[in-house]
mmCIF file of C-alpha atoms in Angstrom:
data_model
loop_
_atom_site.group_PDB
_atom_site.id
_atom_site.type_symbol
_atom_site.label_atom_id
_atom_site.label_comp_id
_atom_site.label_asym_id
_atom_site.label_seq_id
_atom_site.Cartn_x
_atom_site.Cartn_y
_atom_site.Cartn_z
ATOM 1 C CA UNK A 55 -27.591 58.697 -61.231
ATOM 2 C CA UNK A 56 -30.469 56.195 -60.434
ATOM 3 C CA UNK A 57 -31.324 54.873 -56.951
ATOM 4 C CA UNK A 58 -29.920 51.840 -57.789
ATOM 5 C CA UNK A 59 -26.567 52.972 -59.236
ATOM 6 C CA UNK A 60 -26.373 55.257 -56.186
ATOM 7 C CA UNK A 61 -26.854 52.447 -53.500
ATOM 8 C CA UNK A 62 -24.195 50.495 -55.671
ATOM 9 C CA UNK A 63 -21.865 53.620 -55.204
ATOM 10 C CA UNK A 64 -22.709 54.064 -51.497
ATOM 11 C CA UNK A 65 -21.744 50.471 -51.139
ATOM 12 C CA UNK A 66 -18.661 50.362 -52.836
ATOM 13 C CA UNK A 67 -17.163 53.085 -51.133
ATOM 14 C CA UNK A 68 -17.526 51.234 -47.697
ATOM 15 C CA UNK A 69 -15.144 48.569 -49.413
ATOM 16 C CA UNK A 70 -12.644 50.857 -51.139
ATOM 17 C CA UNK A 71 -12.607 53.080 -47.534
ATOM 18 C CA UNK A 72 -11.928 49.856 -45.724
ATOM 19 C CA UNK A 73 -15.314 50.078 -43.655
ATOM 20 C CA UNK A 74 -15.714 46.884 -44.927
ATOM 21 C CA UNK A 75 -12.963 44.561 -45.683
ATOM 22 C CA UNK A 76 -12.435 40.849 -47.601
ATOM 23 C CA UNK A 77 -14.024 38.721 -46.015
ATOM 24 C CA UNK A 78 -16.383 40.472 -43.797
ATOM 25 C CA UNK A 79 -20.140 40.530 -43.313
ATOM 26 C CA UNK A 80 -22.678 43.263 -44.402
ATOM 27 C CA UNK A 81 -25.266 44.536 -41.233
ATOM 28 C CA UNK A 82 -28.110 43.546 -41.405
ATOM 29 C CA UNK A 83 -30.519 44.776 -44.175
ATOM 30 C CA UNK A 84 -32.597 46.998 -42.614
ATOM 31 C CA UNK A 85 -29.676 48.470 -40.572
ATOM 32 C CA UNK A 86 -27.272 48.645 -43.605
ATOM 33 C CA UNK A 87 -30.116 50.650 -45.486
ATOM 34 C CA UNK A 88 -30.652 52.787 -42.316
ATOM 35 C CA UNK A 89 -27.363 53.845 -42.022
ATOM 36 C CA UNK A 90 -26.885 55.028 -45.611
ATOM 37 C CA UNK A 91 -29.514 56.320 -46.321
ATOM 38 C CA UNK A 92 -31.192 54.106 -48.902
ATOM 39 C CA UNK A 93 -34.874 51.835 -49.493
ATOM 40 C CA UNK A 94 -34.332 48.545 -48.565
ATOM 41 C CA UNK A 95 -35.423 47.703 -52.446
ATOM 42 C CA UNK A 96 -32.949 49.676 -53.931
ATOM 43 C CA UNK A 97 -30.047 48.194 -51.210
ATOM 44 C CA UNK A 98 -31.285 44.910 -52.594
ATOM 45 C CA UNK A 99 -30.823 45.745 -55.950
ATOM 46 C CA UNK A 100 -27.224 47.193 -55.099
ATOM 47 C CA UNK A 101 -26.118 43.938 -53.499
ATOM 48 C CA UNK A 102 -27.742 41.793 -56.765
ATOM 49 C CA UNK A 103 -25.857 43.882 -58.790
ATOM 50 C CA UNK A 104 -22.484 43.629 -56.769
ATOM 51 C CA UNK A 105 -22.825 39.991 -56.193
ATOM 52 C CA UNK A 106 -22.927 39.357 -60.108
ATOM 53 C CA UNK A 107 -19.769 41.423 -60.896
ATOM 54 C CA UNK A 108 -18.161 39.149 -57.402
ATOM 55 C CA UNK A 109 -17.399 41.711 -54.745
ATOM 56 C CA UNK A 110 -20.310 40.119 -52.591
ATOM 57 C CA UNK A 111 -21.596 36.785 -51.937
ATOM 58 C CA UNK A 112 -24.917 36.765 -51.053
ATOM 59 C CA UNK A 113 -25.169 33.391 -48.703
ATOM 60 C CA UNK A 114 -28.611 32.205 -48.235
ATOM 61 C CA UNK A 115 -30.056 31.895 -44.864
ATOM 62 C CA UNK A 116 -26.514 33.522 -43.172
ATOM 63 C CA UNK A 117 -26.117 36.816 -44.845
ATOM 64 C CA UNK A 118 -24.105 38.486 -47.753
ATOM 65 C CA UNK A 119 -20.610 38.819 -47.294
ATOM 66 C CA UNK A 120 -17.654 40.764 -48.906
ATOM 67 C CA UNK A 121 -15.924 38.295 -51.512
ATOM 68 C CA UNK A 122 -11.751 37.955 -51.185
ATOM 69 C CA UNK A 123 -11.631 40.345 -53.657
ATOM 70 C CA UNK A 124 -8.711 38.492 -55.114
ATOM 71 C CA UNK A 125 -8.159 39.633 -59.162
ATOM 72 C CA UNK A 126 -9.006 35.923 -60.179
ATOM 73 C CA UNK A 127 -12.478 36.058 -58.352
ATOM 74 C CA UNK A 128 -12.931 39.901 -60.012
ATOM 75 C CA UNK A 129 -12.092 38.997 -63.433
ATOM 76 C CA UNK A 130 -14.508 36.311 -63.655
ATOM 77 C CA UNK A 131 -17.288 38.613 -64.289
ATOM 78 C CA UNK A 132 -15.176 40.588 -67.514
ATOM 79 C CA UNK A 133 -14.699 36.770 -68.592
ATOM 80 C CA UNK A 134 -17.752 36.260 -69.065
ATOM 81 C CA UNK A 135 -18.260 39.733 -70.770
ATOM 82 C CA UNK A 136 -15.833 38.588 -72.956
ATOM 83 C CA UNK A 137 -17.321 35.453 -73.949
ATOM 84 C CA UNK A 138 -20.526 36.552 -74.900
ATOM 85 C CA UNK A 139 -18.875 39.143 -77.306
ATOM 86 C CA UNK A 140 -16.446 37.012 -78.144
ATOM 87 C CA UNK A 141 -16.958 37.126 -82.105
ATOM 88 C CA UNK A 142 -18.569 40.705 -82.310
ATOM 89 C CA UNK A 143 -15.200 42.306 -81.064
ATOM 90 C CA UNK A 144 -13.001 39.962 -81.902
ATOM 91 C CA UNK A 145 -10.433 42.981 -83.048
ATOM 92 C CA UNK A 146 -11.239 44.980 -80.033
ATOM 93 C CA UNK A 147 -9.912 41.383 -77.584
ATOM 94 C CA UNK A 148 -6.485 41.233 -79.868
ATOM 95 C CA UNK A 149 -6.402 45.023 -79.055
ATOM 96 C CA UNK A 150 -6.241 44.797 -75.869
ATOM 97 C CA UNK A 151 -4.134 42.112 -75.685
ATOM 98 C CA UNK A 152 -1.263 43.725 -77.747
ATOM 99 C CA UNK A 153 -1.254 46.350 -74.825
ATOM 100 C CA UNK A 154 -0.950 44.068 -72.078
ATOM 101 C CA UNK A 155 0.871 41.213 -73.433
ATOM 102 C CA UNK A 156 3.119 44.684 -74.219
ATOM 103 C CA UNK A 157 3.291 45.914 -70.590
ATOM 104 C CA UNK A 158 4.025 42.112 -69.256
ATOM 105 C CA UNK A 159 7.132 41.227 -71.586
ATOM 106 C CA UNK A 160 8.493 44.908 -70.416
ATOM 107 C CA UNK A 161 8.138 43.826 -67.068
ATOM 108 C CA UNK A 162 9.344 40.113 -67.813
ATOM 109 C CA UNK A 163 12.651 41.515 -68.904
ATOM 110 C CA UNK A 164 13.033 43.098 -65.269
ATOM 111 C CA UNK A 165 11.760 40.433 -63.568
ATOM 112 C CA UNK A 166 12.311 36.587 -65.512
ATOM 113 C CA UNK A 167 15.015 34.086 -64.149
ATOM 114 C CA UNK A 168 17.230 31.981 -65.785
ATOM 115 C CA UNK A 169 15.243 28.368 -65.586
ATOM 116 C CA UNK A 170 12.527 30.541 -66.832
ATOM 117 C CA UNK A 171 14.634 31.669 -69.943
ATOM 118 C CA UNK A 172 15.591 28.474 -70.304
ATOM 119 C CA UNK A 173 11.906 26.639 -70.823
ATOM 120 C CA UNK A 174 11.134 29.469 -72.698
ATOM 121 C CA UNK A 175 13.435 28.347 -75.375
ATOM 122 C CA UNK A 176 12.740 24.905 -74.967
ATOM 123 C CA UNK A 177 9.401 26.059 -76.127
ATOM 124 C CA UNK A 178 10.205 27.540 -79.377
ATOM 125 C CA UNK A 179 12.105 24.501 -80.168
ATOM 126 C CA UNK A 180 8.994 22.304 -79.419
ATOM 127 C CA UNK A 181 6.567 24.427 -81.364
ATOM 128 C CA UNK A 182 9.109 23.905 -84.320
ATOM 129 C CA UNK A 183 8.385 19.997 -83.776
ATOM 130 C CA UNK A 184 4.829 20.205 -83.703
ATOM 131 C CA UNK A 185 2.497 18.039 -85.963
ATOM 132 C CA UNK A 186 -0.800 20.315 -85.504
ATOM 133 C CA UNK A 187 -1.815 23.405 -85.861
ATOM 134 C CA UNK A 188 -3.504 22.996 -82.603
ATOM 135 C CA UNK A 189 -0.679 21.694 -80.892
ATOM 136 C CA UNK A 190 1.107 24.664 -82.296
ATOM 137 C CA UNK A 191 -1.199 27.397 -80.750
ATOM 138 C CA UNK A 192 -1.128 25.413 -77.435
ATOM 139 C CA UNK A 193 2.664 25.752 -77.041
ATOM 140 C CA UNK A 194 2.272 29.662 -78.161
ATOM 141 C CA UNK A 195 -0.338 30.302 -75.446
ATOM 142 C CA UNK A 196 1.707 28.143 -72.467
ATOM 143 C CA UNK A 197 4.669 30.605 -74.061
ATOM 144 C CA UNK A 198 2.651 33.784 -73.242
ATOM 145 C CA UNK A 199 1.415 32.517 -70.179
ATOM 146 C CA UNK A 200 5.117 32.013 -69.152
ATOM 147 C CA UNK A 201 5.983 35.377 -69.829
ATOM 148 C CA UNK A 202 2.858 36.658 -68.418
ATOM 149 C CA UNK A 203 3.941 35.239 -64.833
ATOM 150 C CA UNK A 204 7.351 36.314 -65.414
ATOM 151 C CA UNK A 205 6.011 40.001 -65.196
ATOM 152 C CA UNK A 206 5.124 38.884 -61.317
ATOM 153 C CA UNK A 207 1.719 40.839 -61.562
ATOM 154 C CA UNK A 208 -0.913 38.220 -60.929
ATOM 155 C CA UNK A 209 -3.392 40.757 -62.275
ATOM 156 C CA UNK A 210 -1.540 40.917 -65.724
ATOM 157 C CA UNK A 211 -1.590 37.147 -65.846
ATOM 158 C CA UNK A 212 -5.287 36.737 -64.925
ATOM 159 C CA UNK A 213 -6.210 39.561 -67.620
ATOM 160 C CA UNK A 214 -4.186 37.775 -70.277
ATOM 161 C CA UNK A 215 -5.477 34.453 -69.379
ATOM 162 C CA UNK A 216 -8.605 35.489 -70.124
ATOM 163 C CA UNK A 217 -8.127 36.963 -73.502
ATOM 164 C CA UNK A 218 -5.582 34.979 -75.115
ATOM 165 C CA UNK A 219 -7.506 31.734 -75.000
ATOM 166 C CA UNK A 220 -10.703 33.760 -76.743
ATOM 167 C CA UNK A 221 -7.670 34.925 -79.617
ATOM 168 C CA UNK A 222 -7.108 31.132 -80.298
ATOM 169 C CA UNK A 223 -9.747 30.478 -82.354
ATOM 170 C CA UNK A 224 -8.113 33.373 -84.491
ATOM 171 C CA UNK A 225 -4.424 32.060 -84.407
ATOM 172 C CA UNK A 226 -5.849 28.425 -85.607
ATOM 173 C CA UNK A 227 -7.284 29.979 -88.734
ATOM 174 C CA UNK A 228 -4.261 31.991 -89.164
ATOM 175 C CA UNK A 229 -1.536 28.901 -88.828
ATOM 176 C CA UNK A 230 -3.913 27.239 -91.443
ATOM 177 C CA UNK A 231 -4.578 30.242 -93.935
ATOM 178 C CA UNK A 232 -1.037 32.138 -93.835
ATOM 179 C CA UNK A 233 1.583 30.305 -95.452
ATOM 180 C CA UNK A 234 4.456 31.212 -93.397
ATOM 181 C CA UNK A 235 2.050 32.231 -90.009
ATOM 182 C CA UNK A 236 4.389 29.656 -88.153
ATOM 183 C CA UNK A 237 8.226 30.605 -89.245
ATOM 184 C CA UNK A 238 6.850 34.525 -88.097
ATOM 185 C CA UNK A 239 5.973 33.112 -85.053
ATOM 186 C CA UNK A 240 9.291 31.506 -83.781
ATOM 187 C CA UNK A 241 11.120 34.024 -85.512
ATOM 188 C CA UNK A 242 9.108 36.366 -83.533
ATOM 189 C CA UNK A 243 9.129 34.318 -80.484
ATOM 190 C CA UNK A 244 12.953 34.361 -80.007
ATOM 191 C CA UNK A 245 13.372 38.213 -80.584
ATOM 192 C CA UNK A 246 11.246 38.455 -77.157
ATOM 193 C CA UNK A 247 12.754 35.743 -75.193
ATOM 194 C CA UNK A 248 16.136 36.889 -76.706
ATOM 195 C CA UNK A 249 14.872 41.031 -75.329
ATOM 196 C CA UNK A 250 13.954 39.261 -71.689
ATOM 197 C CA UNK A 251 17.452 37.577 -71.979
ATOM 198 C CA UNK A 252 19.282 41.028 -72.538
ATOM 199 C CA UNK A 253 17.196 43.141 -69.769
ATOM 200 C CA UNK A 254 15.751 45.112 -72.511
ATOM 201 C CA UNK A 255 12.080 46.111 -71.314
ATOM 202 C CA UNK A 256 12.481 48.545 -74.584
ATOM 203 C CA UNK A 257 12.795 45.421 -76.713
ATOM 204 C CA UNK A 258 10.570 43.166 -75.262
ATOM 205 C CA UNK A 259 7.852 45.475 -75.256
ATOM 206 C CA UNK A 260 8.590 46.230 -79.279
ATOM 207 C CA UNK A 261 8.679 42.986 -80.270
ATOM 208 C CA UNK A 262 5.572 41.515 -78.035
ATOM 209 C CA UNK A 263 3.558 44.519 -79.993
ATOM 210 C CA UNK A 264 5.041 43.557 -83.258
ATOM 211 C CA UNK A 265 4.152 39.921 -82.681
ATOM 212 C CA UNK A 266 0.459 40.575 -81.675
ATOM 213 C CA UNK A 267 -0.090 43.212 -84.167
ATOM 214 C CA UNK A 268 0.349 40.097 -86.545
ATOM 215 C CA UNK A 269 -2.489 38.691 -85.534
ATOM 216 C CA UNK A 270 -4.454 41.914 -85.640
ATOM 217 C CA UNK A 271 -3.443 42.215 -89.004
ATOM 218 C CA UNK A 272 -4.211 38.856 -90.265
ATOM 219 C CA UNK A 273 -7.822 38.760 -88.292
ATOM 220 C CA UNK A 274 -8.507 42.452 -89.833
ATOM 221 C CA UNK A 275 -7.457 41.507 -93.593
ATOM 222 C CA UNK A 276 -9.956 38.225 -93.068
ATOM 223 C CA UNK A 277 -12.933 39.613 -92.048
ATOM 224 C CA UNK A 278 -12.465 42.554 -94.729
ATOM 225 C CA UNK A 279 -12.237 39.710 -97.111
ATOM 226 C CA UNK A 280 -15.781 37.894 -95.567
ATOM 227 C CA UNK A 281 -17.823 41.003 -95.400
ATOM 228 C CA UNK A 282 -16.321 42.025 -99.216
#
C-alpha cells in the first residue's frame, strides 16, 4: 500500500467508525496528520483524492468538511466513470444494468402501489402511440425509472439513473435497426408490470432480465457485425 492510499484508508475509517460524521469538519491539518500518524503531503493527497470521489469538500479559506454522504452526491463520481467509458464498455453498462434493473422489479413487486400500476400501464399504451423512435426510448426509460422508485431503494434508483440514460444511445439504434425491437418491448413491458401486479418478485425479476438481455443481445450481434 502507498502512503497515499494508506492516508486515504486512515481517513476513511474515521467516517465509516463514525469519528467523523456528514456534515462535520476535519481538524486542522497539521493536527489531523499528527494524530494519525501521517506527512502532511501525503494527508493532502488523501483529502484530494477523497474530495474527487465526494466524501469531502475541501472549502477554501474555511476548511474541508465531510460531504452528506447521500448516494446521489456518491454516485456522481462512478457517473462520470461511466461517461468517459461510455463506448469502450458499452456491454459491460447493459450488464450491469440487467442485474439491477433485475433486483429493483423483484423488489417493485413487494413494494409498488396501485396508482403506480396504473401509470405504468398508461405508459405502455403511450409508447404504442409514439411517432419517434426517440420519443419511444423516452417513455421506456421514464418506465424503468418508475419501477426503479417503486423498489423504494433510493440507491437502486440513483445507480440505474445513471446507466440507463448511457444504454439509450443503444436502444435508439436498436428501435431503428430491429424490425420488431418495439412490439418486444411492450410485449415485454406488460409481462413485468403484469409480475408487479401479481406480487411475483420471481416473475418480475425473470422478465426484467429477459427484457434487458434483449438489448445485450442486439448491442453484442452489432458490434460483432462492425468489427467483422
Amino acid at each position: 500500500m502507498s502512503v497515499t492510499d494508506d492516508a486515504i484508508a486512515k481517513v476513511k475509517e474515521m467516517i465509516v467508525s463514525g469519528e467523523l460524521r456528514p456534515g462535520d469538519r476535519l481538524p486542522p491539518e497539521s493536527e489531523l496528520a499528527r494524530r494519525l500518524g501521517l506527512s502532511r503531503s501525503s494527508l493532502r493527497e488523501a483529502v484530494r483524492a477523497l474530495s474527487l470521489v465526494r466524501i469531502l469538500d475541501v472549502r477554501q479559506g474555511d476548511g474541508t468538511y465531510v460531504t452528506s454522504l447521500d448516494s446521489d452526491v456518491l454516485l456522481d463520481a462512478m457517473s462520470f466513470l461511466v461517461d468517459l467509458h461510455h463506448d469502450a464498455n458499452v456491454m459491460h453498462t447493459l450488464e450491469a444494468r440487467r442485474v439491477l434493473e433485475a433486483a429493483a422489479a423483484a423488489l417493485a413487486a413487494q413494494y409498488i402501489e396501485d396508482d403506480e400500476l396504473d401509470r405504468l400501464y398508461e405508459l405502455i399504451d403511450e409508447a404504442a402511440r409514439c411517432a419517434t423512435n426517440a420519443e419511444f426510448v423516452e417513455n421506456d426509460l421514464d418506465f424503468h425509472r418508475r419501477i426503479a422508485i417503486a423498489s423504494r431503494n433510493p440507491v437502486l434508483v440513483a445507480l440505474l439513473d445513471s446507466l440507463a440514460s448511457r444504454t439509450s444511445r443503444a436502444r435508439i439504434w436498436r428501435g431503428i435497426l430491429q424490425s420488431d425491437a418495439h412490439e418486444r418491448t411492450l410485449k415485454e413491458h406488460r409481462a413485468i408490470v403484469d409480475s408487479l401486479k401479481a406480487r411475483r418478485p420471481d416473475l418480475a425479476r425473470a422478465w426484467a432480465t429477459v427484457h434487458i438481455a434483449g438489448v445485450e443481445e442486439w448491442a453484442a450481434l452489432a458490434m460483432a457485425a462492425e468489427l467483422a
